[in-house]
């Protein structure tokens, strides 16, 4: 067991960090906002940590700065984009991410230009990463149950109904935006500590695609889905390679794409939704059997 | 002299953008598909055309036709394996949109990796002898024969597509599908067939722009698809989703903006043009320049 942890430490760290990124996107999707701004915040968080590290600040302060800056920017973004819905909001937030990337390239010495910032001194252990992950998971779990969770379900699925029940969907969505940004910033800061570098490509299109993929594959209705998605998507390339049937390792990425396609089409609630349905189906069959 | 040349360059760039974005606009407008595989379709078609050309020594035009048909086929396959089952299985509109986005991510990934492996992520193109480049001079500026072909073909495609959408029965059917999901089947419209046709046309337009682009700048790589995809979205949003005229106008606005930025010495800010256009238009006129759909706006 110990051997497993030490040989897969990098994979485990990556899963923890990307789970947080997936949470960031999942929070806004669950609130019914197709916002991908969490990826821009991921870059902002990473740079906040890197820059505060360069000024010899304690890493915890760097992470906090990342979270606060991301949250403030997300709040302003939420005010700005309040009228957009659906795919339009998605486009606007993709544009936001790209502009963050461009700003980072043109930030001069402050952001290190095209190359980004190398040699970040702050480090983080696997244990600390998982402690943070557990904490954030617990927070989201608490948010998703009870009144608040149900209110978010209504805001997502039927806005007029939410209004008729006296739910202020605008302020709820704004809160989801800020939370999503804060978690994105946290994920970015931890990622910067894990890798020791940040670069403008952190806000690039491939990161958006991977974040969205993790959430949709796992299922965006719950934090657990995002966690499953992140773990699967990060593990899959290594997993497919190690199972390698002859010649398989060369084509793993195609298999990976096909898997995403399959889940998108046949499991609208993601893997978690699929598992839950399987579970309830089996429970019902068991019950039928007992009644008969 | 310099300005005339800049205008010609911008116009050709605008034409390539137009061809690319027309397909995106059509599928987004009619089927509510944010097709993230459009860039990969564009690259794949170009790659098939170049490989067919060098493998079978076909005439350039037929190799390009093979590429264009490949694009159409990718569109049809996408519709059959992904969008049709999603339409059947998922009734919630927002959920269906998300599932389709995810499905196109998967598809784009598959295409990207196949082409990436085949080309080792290097630039590919037709051999230099494939096309007899020739320059003409008008108003003191230089325009090559491929540039004239691109401009003419783009004009034809845009006009024909606009006529087809606005005048033909199929065009009306597509507009009906775009308007409502429930009514068209009651009117006897084959939603599945029209959707496959729309995807085929979208794919062929991607193929046409991809092959033309490869001849024009004599080079294409997997990453070209990604940067075109983002610009394509900017154009669609700017022009108004589903509007052909808006799409053409927006493509030229973006091309002139980019050319202008590069000409006035801020080459590395070139990509900023697309994204600031997206943000500005979404803030002040979310339905786009020519858009009619305001339903998306709460």
Short mmCIF file of C-alpha atoms in Angstrom, two decimals, chain B residues 20 73 86 94 105 117 136 138 144 155 162 169 175 187 210 263 273 282 291 298:
data_model
loop_
_atom_site.label_atom_id
_atom_site.label_comp_id
_atom_site.label_asym_id
_atom_site.label_seq_id
_atom_site.Cartn_x
_atom_site.Cartn_y
_atom_site.Cartn_z
CA UNK B 20 -15.03 28.56 -41.49
CA UNK B 73 -18.89 12.94 -43.69
CA UNK B 86 -28.93 12.97 -27.54
CA UNK B 94 -29.84 22.92 -21.25
CA UNK B 105 -15.10 17.72 -27.29
CA UNK B 117 -0.16 11.06 -34.70
CA UNK B 136 -1.59 39.87 -60.51
CA UNK B 138 -4.24 45.82 -59.21
CA UNK B 144 -2.38 35.90 -56.32
CA UNK B 155 -18.82 34.94 -52.18
CA UNK B 162 -28.21 32.50 -47.79
CA UNK B 169 -38.19 24.37 -48.51
CA UNK B 175 -35.29 27.54 -39.64
CA UNK B 187 -45.43 19.58 -39.68
CA UNK B 210 -9.36 24.03 -44.52
CA UNK B 263 0.12 46.51 -39.36
CA UNK B 273 -9.14 41.46 -31.20
CA UNK B 282 -22.17 40.21 -25.60
CA UNK B 291 -29.20 38.41 -34.74
CA UNK B 298 -32.98 36.80 -19.59
#
